[in-house]
CSV table of C-alpha atoms in Angstrom, one decimal:
chain,number,residue,atom,x,y,z
W,1,MET,CA,17.7,-4.0,23.7
W,2,VAL,CA,18.0,-4.7,19.9
W,3,SER,CA,15.4,-7.2,19.7
W,4,ARG,CA,12.6,-4.4,21.2
W,5,TRP,CA,14.1,-1.5,18.4
W,6,TRP,CA,13.3,-3.9,16.2
W,7,GLU,CA,9.8,-4.8,17.4
W,8,GLU,CA,9.2,-1.0,17.3
W,9,ARG,CA,9.6,-0.4,13.7
W,10,SER,CA,6.7,-1.0,11.5
W,11,ALA,CA,6.8,-3.7,8.8
W,12,PRO,CA,7.7,-0.9,6.1
W,13,GLN,CA,10.2,0.0,8.4
W,14,ARG,CA,11.5,-3.4,8.6
W,15,PHE,CA,11.4,-4.2,5.5
W,16,ASP,CA,13.6,-0.8,4.2
W,17,LEU,CA,16.3,-1.9,6.9
W,18,TYR,CA,16.4,-5.4,5.6
W,19,THR,CA,16.8,-4.7,2.3
W,20,ARG,CA,19.0,-1.5,2.8
W,21,GLY,CA,21.2,-3.7,4.8
W,22,THR,CA,21.4,-6.1,2.3
W,23,LEU,CA,22.5,-4.0,-0.3
W,24,TYR,CA,25.0,-2.1,2.1
W,25,SER,CA,26.5,-6.0,3.1
W,26,MET,CA,26.8,-6.6,-1.2
W,27,LEU,CA,28.7,-3.6,-1.6
W,28,ALA,CA,30.8,-3.8,1.5
W,29,GLY,CA,32.1,-7.2,-0.2
W,30,GLU,CA,33.6,-5.3,-2.8
W,31,PRO,CA,37.4,-5.6,-1.0
W,32,LEU,CA,36.9,-9.6,-0.5
W,33,VAL,CA,36.4,-10.2,-4.2
W,34,ALA,CA,39.4,-7.9,-5.0
W,35,LEU,CA,41.4,-9.9,-2.7
W,36,LEU,CA,40.2,-13.0,-4.4
W,37,ILE,CA,40.8,-11.7,-8.1
W,38,ALA,CA,44.2,-10.8,-7.0
W,39,SER,CA,44.8,-14.6,-5.2
W,40,SER,CA,43.7,-16.1,-7.9
W,41,SER,CA,45.9,-14.5,-10.6
W,42,GLU,CA,49.7,-16.1,-11.8
W,43,ASP,CA,50.8,-12.6,-12.9
W,44,LEU,CA,51.1,-10.4,-10.1
W,45,GLY,CA,52.6,-6.9,-9.9
W,46,SER,CA,54.6,-5.8,-6.7
W,47,ALA,CA,52.9,-5.9,-3.2
W,48,ALA,CA,52.3,-2.2,-3.6
W,49,GLN,CA,50.6,-2.4,-6.6
W,50,ILE,CA,48.5,-5.5,-5.2
W,51,ALA,CA,47.4,-3.4,-1.7
W,52,GLY,CA,46.6,0.1,-4.0
W,53,PHE,CA,44.5,-2.0,-6.0
W,54,VAL,CA,42.7,-3.3,-3.0
W,55,ALA,CA,42.6,-0.2,-1.2
W,56,LEU,CA,41.0,1.6,-4.1
W,57,ALA,CA,38.4,-1.3,-4.3
W,58,ALA,CA,37.8,-0.6,-0.3
W,59,VAL,CA,37.4,3.1,-0.9
W,60,HIS,CA,35.1,2.2,-4.2
W,61,ALA,CA,32.6,0.3,-2.2
W,62,GLY,CA,32.5,2.9,0.4
W,63,ILE,CA,31.6,5.6,-2.0
W,64,GLY,CA,29.2,3.3,-3.3
W,65,VAL,CA,27.1,2.3,-0.3
W,66,VAL,CA,26.8,6.2,0.2
W,67,VAL,CA,25.7,6.9,-3.5
W,68,LEU,CA,23.3,4.0,-3.6
W,69,ARG,CA,22.0,5.7,-0.2
W,70,GLY,CA,21.4,8.7,-1.3
W,71,GLY,CA,20.1,7.3,-4.4
W,72,LEU,CA,17.5,5.4,-2.2
W,73,ALA,CA,16.1,8.3,-1.1
W,74,TRP,CA,15.5,10.2,-4.3
W,75,TYR,CA,14.2,7.1,-5.6
W,76,LEU,CA,11.5,7.3,-2.8
W,77,GLY,CA,11.1,10.7,-3.1
W,78,ARG,CA,13.2,11.9,-0.2
W,79,GLY,CA,16.1,13.9,-1.5
W,80,ALA,CA,18.2,15.0,-4.6
W,81,TRP,CA,20.4,13.3,-5.9
W,82,PRO,CA,23.9,13.0,-5.1
W,83,TYR,CA,25.3,13.7,-8.6
W,84,ARG,CA,29.1,15.1,-6.4
W,85,TRP,CA,29.5,11.6,-4.7
W,86,THR,CA,28.2,10.0,-8.1
W,87,VAL,CA,31.4,11.8,-10.4
W,88,ALA,CA,33.4,10.8,-7.3
W,89,LEU,CA,32.3,7.2,-8.1
W,90,LEU,CA,33.0,6.8,-11.1
W,91,ALA,CA,36.5,8.6,-10.7
W,92,VAL,CA,37.7,6.0,-8.6
W,93,THR,CA,36.1,3.3,-11.0
W,94,VAL,CA,38.5,4.6,-13.0
W,95,CYS,CA,41.3,4.5,-10.9
W,96,ALA,CA,40.8,1.4,-9.5
W,97,ALA,CA,40.4,-0.1,-13.1
W,98,ALA,CA,44.1,1.3,-13.7
W,99,ALA,CA,45.5,0.0,-10.2
W,100,ALA,CA,44.8,-3.1,-12.0
W,101,VAL,CA,45.8,-2.8,-15.3
W,102,ALA,CA,49.1,-2.0,-13.3
W,103,ALA,CA,48.9,-4.6,-10.6
W,104,PHE,CA,48.0,-7.6,-12.7
W,105,GLY,CA,49.3,-6.4,-16.3
W,106,TRP,CA,48.0,-7.4,-20.0
W,107,SER,CA,49.2,-10.7,-20.8
W,108,ALA,CA,47.4,-13.3,-22.9
W,109,PRO,CA,46.7,-17.1,-21.2
W,110,PRO,CA,49.7,-18.9,-22.0
W,111,GLU,CA,47.3,-22.0,-22.0
W,112,PRO,CA,43.4,-22.5,-21.1
W,113,GLY,CA,42.5,-22.9,-17.5
W,114,VAL,CA,45.4,-20.4,-16.3
W,115,VAL,CA,44.0,-17.0,-15.2
W,116,SER,CA,46.3,-14.4,-16.4
W,117,GLY,CA,46.9,-11.2,-15.7
W,118,ALA,CA,44.8,-10.0,-18.5
W,119,VAL,CA,41.9,-12.3,-17.5
W,120,ALA,CA,42.6,-11.2,-13.4
W,121,THR,CA,42.2,-7.4,-15.5
W,122,GLN,CA,39.3,-8.3,-16.7
W,123,PHE,CA,37.6,-9.3,-13.9
W,124,ALA,CA,39.0,-6.8,-11.9
W,125,VAL,CA,36.8,-4.5,-14.6
W,126,ILE,CA,33.9,-6.1,-14.5
W,127,MET,CA,34.0,-5.9,-10.7
W,128,LEU,CA,34.1,-2.4,-10.2
W,129,SER,CA,31.6,-2.0,-12.7
W,130,GLY,CA,28.9,-4.2,-11.7
W,131,PHE,CA,29.2,-2.5,-8.1
W,132,THR,CA,29.3,1.0,-9.8
W,133,VAL,CA,26.3,-0.1,-11.4
W,134,GLY,CA,24.8,-1.7,-8.6
W,135,ALA,CA,25.5,1.5,-6.7
W,136,LEU,CA,23.8,3.3,-9.6
W,137,ALA,CA,20.5,1.0,-9.5
W,138,PRO,CA,17.8,3.0,-8.3
W,139,ARG,CA,18.9,5.8,-11.3
W,140,LEU,CA,19.0,3.3,-14.3
W,141,ASP,CA,16.0,1.5,-15.6
W,142,SER,CA,15.8,-1.6,-17.8
W,143,PRO,CA,16.2,-0.5,-21.5
W,144,ARG,CA,19.2,2.1,-20.1
W,145,LEU,CA,20.7,-0.9,-18.3
W,146,THR,CA,20.8,-3.1,-21.3
W,147,LEU,CA,22.4,-0.8,-23.4
W,148,ILE,CA,25.2,-0.4,-21.0
W,149,ALA,CA,25.9,-3.7,-20.6
W,150,LEU,CA,26.0,-4.7,-24.3
W,151,LEU,CA,28.3,-1.9,-24.9
W,152,PHE,CA,30.0,-3.2,-22.1
W,153,GLY,CA,30.7,-6.3,-23.1
W,154,THR,CA,31.5,-5.4,-26.6
W,155,VAL,CA,34.6,-3.2,-25.3
W,156,ILE,CA,35.8,-6.1,-23.4
W,157,ALA,CA,35.5,-8.5,-26.1
W,158,GLY,CA,36.9,-5.9,-28.4
W,159,VAL,CA,39.8,-5.1,-26.6
W,160,GLY,CA,40.7,-8.7,-25.8
W,161,TYR,CA,40.1,-9.5,-29.6
W,162,LEU,CA,42.6,-6.8,-31.1
W,163,SER,CA,45.2,-8.0,-28.5
W,164,ASP,CA,47.1,-11.3,-28.5
W,165,TRP,CA,43.8,-12.8,-27.2
W,166,PRO,CA,42.4,-15.8,-28.8
W,167,ARG,CA,39.2,-15.6,-30.1
W,168,PRO,CA,37.1,-17.8,-28.0
W,169,SER,CA,38.5,-16.4,-24.8
W,170,ALA,CA,38.0,-13.0,-25.8
W,171,ILE,CA,34.4,-13.4,-26.9
W,172,GLY,CA,33.6,-15.6,-23.5
W,173,THR,CA,35.1,-13.4,-21.5
W,174,GLY,CA,32.8,-10.3,-22.8
W,175,LEU,CA,29.7,-12.8,-22.8
W,176,ALA,CA,30.0,-13.0,-19.0
W,177,ALA,CA,30.6,-9.8,-18.9
W,178,VAL,CA,27.3,-8.8,-20.1
W,179,PHE,CA,25.2,-11.3,-18.2
W,180,ALA,CA,27.7,-10.7,-14.8
W,181,TYR,CA,26.4,-6.5,-16.0
W,182,LEU,CA,22.9,-7.9,-16.4
W,183,GLY,CA,22.6,-10.2,-13.1
W,184,GLY,CA,24.1,-8.1,-10.5
W,185,TRP,CA,21.8,-5.1,-11.4
W,186,SER,CA,19.0,-7.1,-11.8
W,187,ALA,CA,19.4,-7.8,-7.7
W,188,PHE,CA,19.9,-4.2,-7.1
W,189,ARG,CA,17.5,-3.0,-9.2
W,190,ALA,CA,14.4,-5.7,-8.3
W,191,SER,CA,15.3,-4.7,-4.4
W,192,VAL,CA,15.2,-0.6,-4.6
W,193,TRP,CA,11.9,-1.7,-7.1
W,194,MET,CA,10.5,-4.0,-4.4
W,195,LEU,CA,10.9,-0.6,-1.5
W,196,GLY,CA,9.9,1.6,-3.6
W,197,ILE,CA,6.3,-0.8,-3.6
W,198,VAL,CA,6.3,-1.4,0.1
W,199,TRP,CA,6.8,2.2,0.4
W,200,GLU,CA,3.9,3.2,-1.5
W,201,LEU,CA,1.5,0.9,-0.3
W,202,ASP,CA,2.2,2.0,3.1
W,203,ARG,CA,1.4,5.6,2.4
W,204,SER,CA,-1.9,4.4,0.4
W,205,ARG,CA,-2.8,2.6,3.5
W,206,GLN,CA,-2.6,6.0,5.6
W,207,VAL,CA,-4.3,7.6,2.9
W,208,GLN,CA,-7.5,5.0,3.2
W,209,ALA,CA,-7.4,5.2,7.0
W,210,ASP,CA,-7.8,9.4,6.8
W,211,LEU,CA,-9.9,9.4,4.2
W,212,ALA,CA,-12.0,7.0,6.3
W,213,VAL,CA,-11.5,9.3,9.3
W,214,ALA,CA,-12.7,12.4,7.0
W,215,GLU,CA,-15.4,10.9,5.7
W,216,GLU,CA,-17.1,10.1,9.0
W,217,ARG,CA,-16.3,13.6,9.8
W,218,LEU,CA,-17.6,15.0,7.2
W,219,ARG,CA,-21.2,13.3,8.0
W,220,PHE,CA,-21.1,14.9,11.1
W,221,ALA,CA,-20.8,18.3,9.4
W,222,ARG,CA,-22.9,17.4,6.9
W,223,ASP,CA,-25.8,16.7,10.0
W,224,LEU,CA,-24.7,19.9,11.8
W,225,HIS,CA,-25.4,21.9,8.6
W,226,ASP,CA,-28.7,20.4,8.0
W,227,ILE,CA,-29.7,21.4,11.1
W,228,LEU,CA,-28.5,24.8,11.8
W,229,GLY,CA,-28.3,26.1,8.4
W,230,ARG,CA,-32.2,27.1,8.1
W,231,ASN,CA,-32.6,27.6,11.5
W,232,LEU,CA,-29.9,30.6,11.9
W,233,SER,CA,-31.3,31.9,8.3
W,234,VAL,CA,-34.8,32.1,10.2
W,235,ILE,CA,-32.8,33.9,13.1
W,236,ALA,CA,-31.6,36.2,11.2
W,237,VAL,CA,-34.1,37.6,9.2
W,238,LYS,CA,-36.1,37.7,12.2
W,239,SER,CA,-33.8,39.4,14.3
W,240,GLU,CA,-33.7,42.1,11.1
W,241,LEU,CA,-37.7,42.3,11.4
W,242,ALA,CA,-37.5,42.8,14.8
W,243,ALA,CA,-35.0,45.7,15.0
W,244,ALA,CA,-36.7,47.2,11.9
W,245,LEU,CA,-39.9,47.2,14.0
W,246,SER,CA,-38.1,48.4,17.2
W,247,ARG,CA,-37.2,51.7,15.5
W,248,ARG,CA,-40.4,51.9,14.2
W,249,GLY,CA,-41.3,51.9,17.7
W,250,ARG,CA,-43.9,48.8,16.8
W,251,ASP,CA,-45.1,46.8,19.7
W,252,ASP,CA,-44.7,43.4,17.2
W,253,ALA,CA,-40.7,43.7,17.7
W,254,GLY,CA,-40.7,42.0,20.9
W,255,ASP,CA,-43.1,39.0,19.8
W,256,GLU,CA,-40.6,38.9,16.8
W,257,MET,CA,-37.8,38.4,19.6
W,258,MET,CA,-39.9,36.1,21.5
W,259,ALA,CA,-39.9,34.1,18.2
W,260,VAL,CA,-35.9,34.5,17.6
W,261,ARG,CA,-35.8,32.8,21.1
W,262,ASP,CA,-37.9,30.2,20.7
W,263,ILE,CA,-36.2,28.7,17.1
W,264,ALA,CA,-32.7,29.4,19.1
W,265,GLN,CA,-33.8,26.9,21.9
W,266,GLU,CA,-35.6,24.4,19.1
W,267,SER,CA,-32.4,24.0,17.3
W,268,LEU,CA,-30.2,23.9,20.5
W,269,ARG,CA,-32.2,20.6,20.8
W,270,GLU,CA,-31.8,19.5,17.2
W,271,VAL,CA,-27.9,20.2,17.9
W,272,ARG,CA,-28.3,17.6,21.5
W,273,GLU,CA,-30.0,15.1,19.6
W,274,VAL,CA,-27.2,15.1,17.0
W,275,VAL,CA,-24.7,15.6,19.0
W,276,ARG,CA,-26.3,12.8,21.4
W,277,GLY,CA,-26.8,10.3,18.4
W,278,TYR,CA,-23.7,10.7,17.3
W,279,ARG,CA,-21.8,9.9,21.4
W,280,GLU,CA,-24.6,7.3,21.8
W,281,VAL,CA,-25.0,5.1,19.1
W,282,ASP,CA,-26.0,1.6,20.0
W,283,LEU,CA,-23.7,-1.3,19.5
W,284,THR,CA,-24.6,-2.7,16.5
W,285,THR,CA,-24.2,0.4,14.5
W,286,GLU,CA,-20.6,1.4,16.1
W,287,LEU,CA,-19.1,-2.2,15.3
W,288,ALA,CA,-20.3,-1.6,11.9
W,289,GLY,CA,-18.8,1.2,11.5
W,290,ALA,CA,-15.6,-0.2,12.7
W,291,ARG,CA,-15.6,-2.9,10.2
W,292,SER,CA,-16.9,-0.4,7.4
W,293,VAL,CA,-13.7,1.7,8.5
W,294,LEU,CA,-10.8,-0.8,9.2
W,295,ARG,CA,-11.6,-2.4,5.5
W,296,SER,CA,-11.3,0.5,4.0
W,297,ALA,CA,-8.0,0.9,5.4
W,298,GLY,CA,-6.5,-2.3,3.9
W,299,VAL,CA,-7.4,-4.0,7.3
W,300,ALA,CA,-9.2,-7.5,7.1
W,301,THR,CA,-11.7,-7.3,10.3
W,302,ARG,CA,-13.6,-9.6,11.6
W,303,VAL,CA,-17.0,-9.1,14.7
W,304,VAL,CA,-17.4,-12.0,16.3
W,305,GLY,CA,-20.5,-12.1,18.8
W,306,GLU,CA,-24.4,-11.3,19.7
W,307,VAL,CA,-25.1,-7.9,20.6
W,308,SER,CA,-28.5,-7.5,20.7
W,309,ALA,CA,-30.7,-7.3,24.0
W,310,LEU,CA,-27.8,-5.4,25.8
W,311,PRO,CA,-28.6,-2.6,28.0
W,312,PRO,CA,-28.5,1.1,26.8
W,313,ASP,CA,-25.8,1.9,29.1
W,314,VAL,CA,-24.3,-1.0,28.0
W,315,GLN,CA,-24.1,-0.6,24.5
W,316,ALA,CA,-23.1,3.0,25.0
W,317,VAL,CA,-20.0,2.6,26.9
W,318,LEU,CA,-19.2,-0.4,24.7
W,319,GLY,CA,-20.0,1.7,21.5
W,320,TRP,CA,-17.1,4.0,22.8
W,321,VAL,CA,-15.1,1.1,23.5
W,322,ALA,CA,-15.1,0.2,19.8
W,323,ARG,CA,-14.7,3.8,18.3
W,324,GLU,CA,-11.6,4.6,20.4
W,325,GLY,CA,-10.2,1.0,19.8
W,326,THR,CA,-10.6,1.7,16.2
W,327,THR,CA,-9.1,5.1,16.4
W,328,ASN,CA,-6.1,3.4,17.8
W,329,VAL,CA,-5.5,0.4,15.1
W,330,LEU,CA,-5.3,3.1,12.2
W,331,ARG,CA,-3.0,5.4,13.9
W,332,HIS,CA,-0.6,3.5,16.2
W,333,SER,CA,0.0,0.2,14.3
W,334,SER,CA,0.3,-1.2,10.8
W,335,ALA,CA,-2.7,-3.9,11.4
W,336,SER,CA,-3.6,-6.2,8.5
W,337,THR,CA,-5.9,-8.4,10.3
W,338,CYS,CA,-8.2,-7.7,13.8
W,339,VAL,CA,-10.8,-9.5,15.5
W,340,ILE,CA,-13.7,-7.6,17.4
W,341,THR,CA,-15.3,-10.2,20.2
W,342,VAL,CA,-18.5,-9.9,22.4
W,343,ALA,CA,-19.4,-12.0,24.9
W,344,ARG,CA,-21.5,-12.1,28.0
W,345,SER,CA,-20.6,-14.3,30.8
W,346,ASP,CA,-21.4,-14.3,34.6
W,347,GLY,CA,-23.5,-11.5,34.8
W,348,SER,CA,-21.3,-9.3,32.6
W,349,VAL,CA,-20.0,-8.2,28.7
W,350,THR,CA,-16.7,-8.4,27.4
W,351,LEU,CA,-15.6,-6.3,24.4
W,352,THR,CA,-12.1,-7.5,23.0
W,353,MET,CA,-10.2,-6.0,19.8
W,354,GLU,CA,-7.3,-7.7,19.0
W,355,ASN,CA,-5.1,-7.0,16.3
W,356,ASP,CA,-1.4,-7.5,14.6
W,357,GLY,CA,1.0,-4.4,13.8
W,358,ALA,CA,1.1,-3.2,17.0
W,359,ARG,CA,4.3,-0.5,17.3
W,360,GLU,CA,5.9,0.1,20.6
W,361,PRO,CA,4.5,4.0,21.5
W,362,SER,CA,7.4,6.5,20.6
W,363,GLY,CA,5.9,9.3,22.2
W,364,ALA,CA,3.4,10.6,25.5
W,365,SER,CA,0.2,8.0,25.5
W,366,GLY,CA,-2.8,10.0,24.7
W,367,SER,CA,-6.0,10.2,27.0
W,368,GLY,CA,-8.2,8.0,24.8
W,369,LEU,CA,-7.9,4.7,27.0
W,370,SER,CA,-7.7,6.9,30.0
W,371,GLY,CA,-11.1,8.3,29.4
W,372,LEU,CA,-12.5,5.1,28.9
W,373,ALA,CA,-11.4,3.9,31.6
W,374,GLU,CA,-13.2,6.5,33.6
W,375,ARG,CA,-16.2,5.9,31.0
W,376,LEU,CA,-16.3,2.0,32.4
W,377,SER,CA,-15.4,3.1,35.7
W,378,GLU,CA,-19.0,4.5,36.7
W,379,LEU,CA,-20.7,1.4,35.3
W,380,GLY,CA,-18.7,-0.6,37.8
W,381,GLY,CA,-16.7,-2.0,34.8
W,382,SER,CA,-12.6,-2.3,33.9
W,383,LEU,CA,-10.8,-1.6,30.7
W,384,THR,CA,-7.0,-3.3,30.1
W,385,ALA,CA,-4.8,-2.9,27.3
W,386,ASP,CA,-1.8,-5.4,26.6
W,387,ARG,CA,0.5,-6.1,24.2
W,388,LEU,CA,0.9,-10.0,23.7
W,389,ASP,CA,3.7,-11.9,21.7
W,390,GLY,CA,5.5,-10.5,19.3
W,391,ASP,CA,3.4,-7.7,17.7
W,392,ARG,CA,-0.3,-8.4,19.0
W,393,PHE,CA,-2.1,-6.1,20.7
W,394,ARG,CA,-5.2,-7.0,22.4
W,395,LEU,CA,-8.0,-4.2,24.0
W,396,SER,CA,-10.1,-5.4,26.4
W,397,ALA,CA,-13.4,-3.6,28.5
W,398,GLN,CA,-15.7,-5.5,30.8
W,399,VAL,CA,-18.9,-4.0,32.5
W,400,PRO,CA,-21.6,-5.4,34.5
W,401,SER,CA,-24.6,-6.5,31.9
W,402,GLU,CA,-27.1,-5.7,34.6
W,403,VAL,CA,-26.5,-1.9,35.3
W,404,ALA,CA,-29.0,-0.4,33.8
W,405,SER,CA,-31.8,-3.2,34.8
């Protein structure tokens, strides 16, 4: 069940889930870090104080996940920034830092290598601020973060320097805070940045596919406009002339209406030719169009096989297969590659389209493949659509090569 659910997700959705899961799990590990800090210190307060610090760290982690989730939605343009939760996160950060001071104190290390209460307190403050910045990563850019990190490190070093800390310990802790701050933020910010790029690329790919389809529709509309525009204008003029002659009692009105009829019939014939050319182009043209449309949508497409010398009926029906298959690749997959193969064997012709990035159908299937199966059956052919291993999908149409002989 889980495997099928995962396969139904597109590549950007999978990357989104993986990135979010990684970031959320990093924030969720904050209580474990708090326990590690408490266990490493030799100056501990009461059990209630330690439990209070760890509990606040857990609350801090939970609110951080909520803020990060809302921040990702804001970064991707899907929602507003969670200001109230941000205020709550900062408030809990201050409370948890105060709990750390109460639990560990601020005594200087009695000798090098000993983790005193002050060291544990500073580690706790660094941890809390680092996880806070991680939750706020979608909002912070590099200049802001660098300034905050330097100020924070200076404050940590300054507090230790003004107390009874040895100077090397104070300065070293301040530098550790700066590097921990920048390193922790970089991991979160880089993941958020990559997630935004992936979704932007996916939107660009969809726009390219929509533009390719729209371009084909515009071409067809342009052909119809060129044919009907002039003829309809002539029909309008001649109809007005016939009406005027009829009001005057002239016999020429009938002749003008017959001319209108002839122009209308000619227009109908030309429209049928345009539609016929659009619906029954040869297979070579359809394959070239499919390759152009798919490549414009970012799908590396390769056509294998020879299509010459095929009967017109076979080319027409396989052209429909290529067109519908191209539409399905654009609408129902996040494909990066597609291979179209035309093969002749044993008195039949087979056209196969195989692509990656196939997604599980999320609703009722359309009528496109059913219509193709009906067209092929009229010529004694067949259609199969199979989902292969992984995310690959194959559409295969077979039709006798001698149907038009």
